Amino acid sequence: AKLEEEMEIKLPNTFRLFLSTYHHYFENPIGRNPIDKPFQSLHYAYNPILIHANYLPFAWDKEGYFIRCICLDNMPDETKCPVYQIDHEILFDFDEYDETIQKEDIAAHMQLVAENFDTYLKQCFDDIC
């Protein structure tokens, strides 16, 4: 709840459940979230431009080029909240304080990774991510 308040967004239940389990210590592509810093990956991937565009950045890809995000447009139907990635360098072209940035400006650079977070986790556990 504190994290949601800090980020000013509602976390998908599947993602919330993932973060609240004891076994959430994973490396990329799910993100490193050690027991003593359970939201480390979220804080590391945090980007106000993505949050403003209604994406929840939660991890980086294995090579450290792409930020992985959950699109929150269809909340509360998490099955329709796809996981995308965006090259972090694209975000340098945007001013995080520019309130005229539209979702479409960011969406044009997003690459689909999975149809939702549940599918993303399954892919990761099958070593597809």
PDB file of C-alpha atoms in Angstrom:
ATOM      1  CA  ALA A   1       0.000   0.000   0.000  1.00  0.00           C
ATOM      2  CA  LYS A   2       2.867   2.376   0.835  1.00  0.00           C
ATOM      3  CA  LEU A   3       4.515   1.649  -2.512  1.00  0.00           C
ATOM      4  CA  GLU A   4       1.247   2.311  -4.351  1.00  0.00           C
ATOM      5  CA  GLU A   5       0.910   5.592  -2.507  1.00  0.00           C
ATOM      6  CA  GLU A   6       4.495   6.615  -3.340  1.00  0.00           C
ATOM      7  CA  MET A   7       4.084   5.747  -7.034  1.00  0.00           C
ATOM      8  CA  GLU A   8       0.499   7.058  -7.178  1.00  0.00           C
ATOM      9  CA  ILE A   9      -0.722   3.953  -8.985  1.00  0.00           C
ATOM     10  CA  LYS A  10      -2.608   0.765  -8.161  1.00  0.00           C
ATOM     11  CA  LEU A  11      -0.502  -2.361  -8.609  1.00  0.00           C
ATOM     12  CA  PRO A  12      -2.061  -5.305 -10.418  1.00  0.00           C
ATOM     13  CA  ASN A  13      -2.993  -8.034  -7.922  1.00  0.00           C
ATOM     14  CA  THR A  14      -0.797 -10.624  -9.658  1.00  0.00           C
ATOM     15  CA  PHE A  15       2.205  -8.310  -9.421  1.00  0.00           C
ATOM     16  CA  ARG A  16       1.362  -7.408  -5.830  1.00  0.00           C
ATOM     17  CA  LEU A  17       1.127 -11.092  -4.940  1.00  0.00           C
ATOM     18  CA  PHE A  18       4.447 -11.771  -6.663  1.00  0.00           C
ATOM     19  CA  LEU A  19       6.170  -9.047  -4.639  1.00  0.00           C
ATOM     20  CA  SER A  20       4.630 -10.201  -1.380  1.00  0.00           C
ATOM     21  CA  THR A  21       5.809 -13.819  -1.572  1.00  0.00           C
ATOM     22  CA  TYR A  22       8.948 -15.048   0.129  1.00  0.00           C
ATOM     23  CA  HIS A  23      10.212 -16.495  -3.147  1.00  0.00           C
ATOM     24  CA  HIS A  24      10.344 -13.189  -5.005  1.00  0.00           C
ATOM     25  CA  TYR A  25      14.148 -13.027  -5.030  1.00  0.00           C
ATOM     26  CA  PHE A  26      14.908 -13.362  -8.715  1.00  0.00           C
ATOM     27  CA  GLU A  27      17.388 -11.727 -11.036  1.00  0.00           C
ATOM     28  CA  ASN A  28      16.498 -10.233 -14.402  1.00  0.00           C
ATOM     29  CA  PRO A  29      14.203 -10.358 -16.297  1.00  0.00           C
ATOM     30  CA  ILE A  30      11.827 -10.325 -13.349  1.00  0.00           C
ATOM     31  CA  GLY A  31      14.048  -7.997 -11.394  1.00  0.00           C
ATOM     32  CA  ARG A  32      16.205  -8.278  -8.306  1.00  0.00           C
ATOM     33  CA  ASN A  33      14.050  -7.929  -5.209  1.00  0.00           C
ATOM     34  CA  PRO A  34      16.025  -9.237  -2.220  1.00  0.00           C
ATOM     35  CA  ILE A  35      14.282  -9.864   1.075  1.00  0.00           C
ATOM     36  CA  ASP A  36      15.861  -6.809   2.725  1.00  0.00           C
ATOM     37  CA  LYS A  37      14.899  -4.586  -0.259  1.00  0.00           C
ATOM     38  CA  PRO A  38      11.698  -6.139  -1.633  1.00  0.00           C
ATOM     39  CA  PHE A  39      11.026  -3.335  -4.131  1.00  0.00           C
ATOM     40  CA  GLN A  40      14.568  -2.758  -5.375  1.00  0.00           C
ATOM     41  CA  SER A  41      13.720  -3.642  -8.966  1.00  0.00           C
ATOM     42  CA  LEU A  42      10.754  -1.274  -9.001  1.00  0.00           C
ATOM     43  CA  HIS A  43      12.806   1.589  -7.633  1.00  0.00           C
ATOM     44  CA  TYR A  44      15.611   0.900 -10.096  1.00  0.00           C
ATOM     45  CA  ALA A  45      13.225   0.787 -13.085  1.00  0.00           C
ATOM     46  CA  TYR A  46      11.083   3.713 -11.884  1.00  0.00           C
ATOM     47  CA  ASN A  47      10.542   6.407 -14.476  1.00  0.00           C
ATOM     48  CA  PRO A  48       8.002   9.229 -14.016  1.00  0.00           C
ATOM     49  CA  ILE A  49       7.424   9.498 -17.761  1.00  0.00           C
ATOM     50  CA  LEU A  50       6.312   5.865 -17.910  1.00  0.00           C
ATOM     51  CA  ILE A  51       4.162   6.254 -14.803  1.00  0.00           C
ATOM     52  CA  HIS A  52       2.508   9.339 -16.304  1.00  0.00           C
ATOM     53  CA  ALA A  53       1.739   7.314 -19.450  1.00  0.00           C
ATOM     54  CA  ASN A  54       0.101   4.622 -17.254  1.00  0.00           C
ATOM     55  CA  TYR A  55       2.896   2.043 -17.475  1.00  0.00           C
ATOM     56  CA  LEU A  56       4.283   0.331 -14.377  1.00  0.00           C
ATOM     57  CA  PRO A  57       8.054  -0.096 -14.876  1.00  0.00           C
ATOM     58  CA  PHE A  58       9.148  -3.121 -12.867  1.00  0.00           C
ATOM     59  CA  ALA A  59      12.477  -4.431 -14.190  1.00  0.00           C
ATOM     60  CA  TRP A  60      15.209  -4.171 -16.794  1.00  0.00           C
ATOM     61  CA  ASP A  61      15.956  -6.801 -19.425  1.00  0.00           C
ATOM     62  CA  LYS A  62      19.011  -9.046 -19.011  1.00  0.00           C
ATOM     63  CA  GLU A  63      21.266  -6.771 -21.062  1.00  0.00           C
ATOM     64  CA  GLY A  64      20.144  -3.557 -19.351  1.00  0.00           C
ATOM     65  CA  TYR A  65      18.801  -1.805 -22.447  1.00  0.00           C
ATOM     66  CA  PHE A  66      15.063  -2.159 -22.025  1.00  0.00           C
ATOM     67  CA  ILE A  67      12.774  -1.248 -19.162  1.00  0.00           C
ATOM     68  CA  ARG A  68       9.973  -3.784 -18.743  1.00  0.00           C
ATOM     69  CA  CYS A  69       6.533  -2.330 -17.945  1.00  0.00           C
ATOM     70  CA  ILE A  70       2.978  -3.418 -17.329  1.00  0.00           C
ATOM     71  CA  CYS A  71       0.432  -1.318 -19.201  1.00  0.00           C
ATOM     72  CA  LEU A  72      -2.264  -0.403 -16.681  1.00  0.00           C
ATOM     73  CA  ASP A  73      -4.842   0.916 -19.149  1.00  0.00           C
ATOM     74  CA  ASN A  74      -7.202  -2.021 -18.704  1.00  0.00           C
ATOM     75  CA  MET A  75      -7.088  -2.263 -14.921  1.00  0.00           C
ATOM     76  CA  PRO A  76      -8.696  -3.890 -13.025  1.00  0.00           C
ATOM     77  CA  ASP A  77      -8.810  -6.608 -15.723  1.00  0.00           C
ATOM     78  CA  GLU A  78      -5.215  -7.800 -15.326  1.00  0.00           C
ATOM     79  CA  THR A  79      -5.587 -10.372 -18.087  1.00  0.00           C
ATOM     80  CA  LYS A  80      -5.734  -7.408 -20.480  1.00  0.00           C
ATOM     81  CA  CYS A  81      -2.701  -5.566 -19.077  1.00  0.00           C
ATOM     82  CA  PRO A  82       0.159  -6.436 -21.424  1.00  0.00           C
ATOM     83  CA  VAL A  83       3.849  -6.343 -20.580  1.00  0.00           C
ATOM     84  CA  TYR A  84       5.940  -4.116 -22.825  1.00  0.00           C
ATOM     85  CA  GLN A  85       9.524  -3.020 -22.998  1.00  0.00           C
ATOM     86  CA  ILE A  86      11.046   0.265 -24.084  1.00  0.00           C
ATOM     87  CA  ASP A  87      14.646   1.168 -24.846  1.00  0.00           C
ATOM     88  CA  HIS A  88      15.665   3.406 -21.952  1.00  0.00           C
ATOM     89  CA  GLU A  89      17.569   5.762 -24.265  1.00  0.00           C
ATOM     90  CA  ILE A  90      14.315   6.815 -25.941  1.00  0.00           C
ATOM     91  CA  LEU A  91      13.201   8.254 -22.623  1.00  0.00           C
ATOM     92  CA  PHE A  92      16.090  10.754 -22.712  1.00  0.00           C
ATOM     93  CA  ASP A  93      14.165  12.564 -25.454  1.00  0.00           C
ATOM     94  CA  PHE A  94      11.324  13.328 -23.045  1.00  0.00           C
ATOM     95  CA  ASP A  95      11.234  15.856 -20.237  1.00  0.00           C
ATOM     96  CA  GLU A  96       9.745  14.213 -17.150  1.00  0.00           C
ATOM     97  CA  TYR A  97       8.207  17.555 -16.125  1.00  0.00           C
ATOM     98  CA  ASP A  98       6.493  18.101 -19.483  1.00  0.00           C
ATOM     99  CA  GLU A  99       2.818  17.480 -18.809  1.00  0.00           C
ATOM    100  CA  THR A 100       1.981  17.665 -22.515  1.00  0.00           C
ATOM    101  CA  ILE A 101       3.515  14.243 -23.155  1.00  0.00           C
ATOM    102  CA  GLN A 102       0.744  11.940 -24.311  1.00  0.00           C
ATOM    103  CA  LYS A 103       0.437   8.191 -23.925  1.00  0.00           C
ATOM    104  CA  GLU A 104       0.710   7.859 -27.709  1.00  0.00           C
ATOM    105  CA  ASP A 105       4.153   9.498 -27.625  1.00  0.00           C
ATOM    106  CA  ILE A 106       5.417   6.684 -25.405  1.00  0.00           C
ATOM    107  CA  ALA A 107       3.275   3.863 -26.829  1.00  0.00           C
ATOM    108  CA  ALA A 108       4.837   4.339 -30.261  1.00  0.00           C
ATOM    109  CA  HIS A 109       8.152   3.079 -28.812  1.00  0.00           C
ATOM    110  CA  MET A 110       6.809   0.136 -26.811  1.00  0.00           C
ATOM    111  CA  GLN A 111       7.516  -3.453 -27.839  1.00  0.00           C
ATOM    112  CA  LEU A 112       5.107  -6.173 -26.716  1.00  0.00           C
ATOM    113  CA  VAL A 113       6.717  -8.833 -24.504  1.00  0.00           C
ATOM    114  CA  ALA A 114       3.707 -10.749 -23.132  1.00  0.00           C
ATOM    115  CA  GLU A 115      -0.077 -10.490 -23.087  1.00  0.00           C
ATOM    116  CA  ASN A 116      -0.081  -9.959 -19.284  1.00  0.00           C
ATOM    117  CA  PHE A 117       2.125 -10.328 -16.197  1.00  0.00           C
ATOM    118  CA  ASP A 118       0.983 -13.890 -15.509  1.00  0.00           C
ATOM    119  CA  THR A 119       2.028 -14.951 -19.014  1.00  0.00           C
ATOM    120  CA  TYR A 120       5.272 -13.015 -18.592  1.00  0.00           C
ATOM    121  CA  LEU A 121       6.114 -14.949 -15.424  1.00  0.00           C
ATOM    122  CA  LYS A 122       5.362 -18.257 -17.129  1.00  0.00           C
ATOM    123  CA  GLN A 123       7.639 -17.292 -20.031  1.00  0.00           C
ATOM    124  CA  CYS A 124      10.394 -16.288 -17.640  1.00  0.00           C
ATOM    125  CA  PHE A 125      10.183 -19.529 -15.721  1.00  0.00           C
ATOM    126  CA  ASP A 126      10.368 -21.371 -19.038  1.00  0.00           C
ATOM    127  CA  ASP A 127      13.490 -19.264 -19.894  1.00  0.00           C
ATOM    128  CA  ILE A 128      11.855 -17.494 -22.819  1.00  0.00           C
ATOM    129  CA  CYS A 129      12.355 -13.928 -21.489  1.00  0.00           C
TER     130      CYS A 129
END
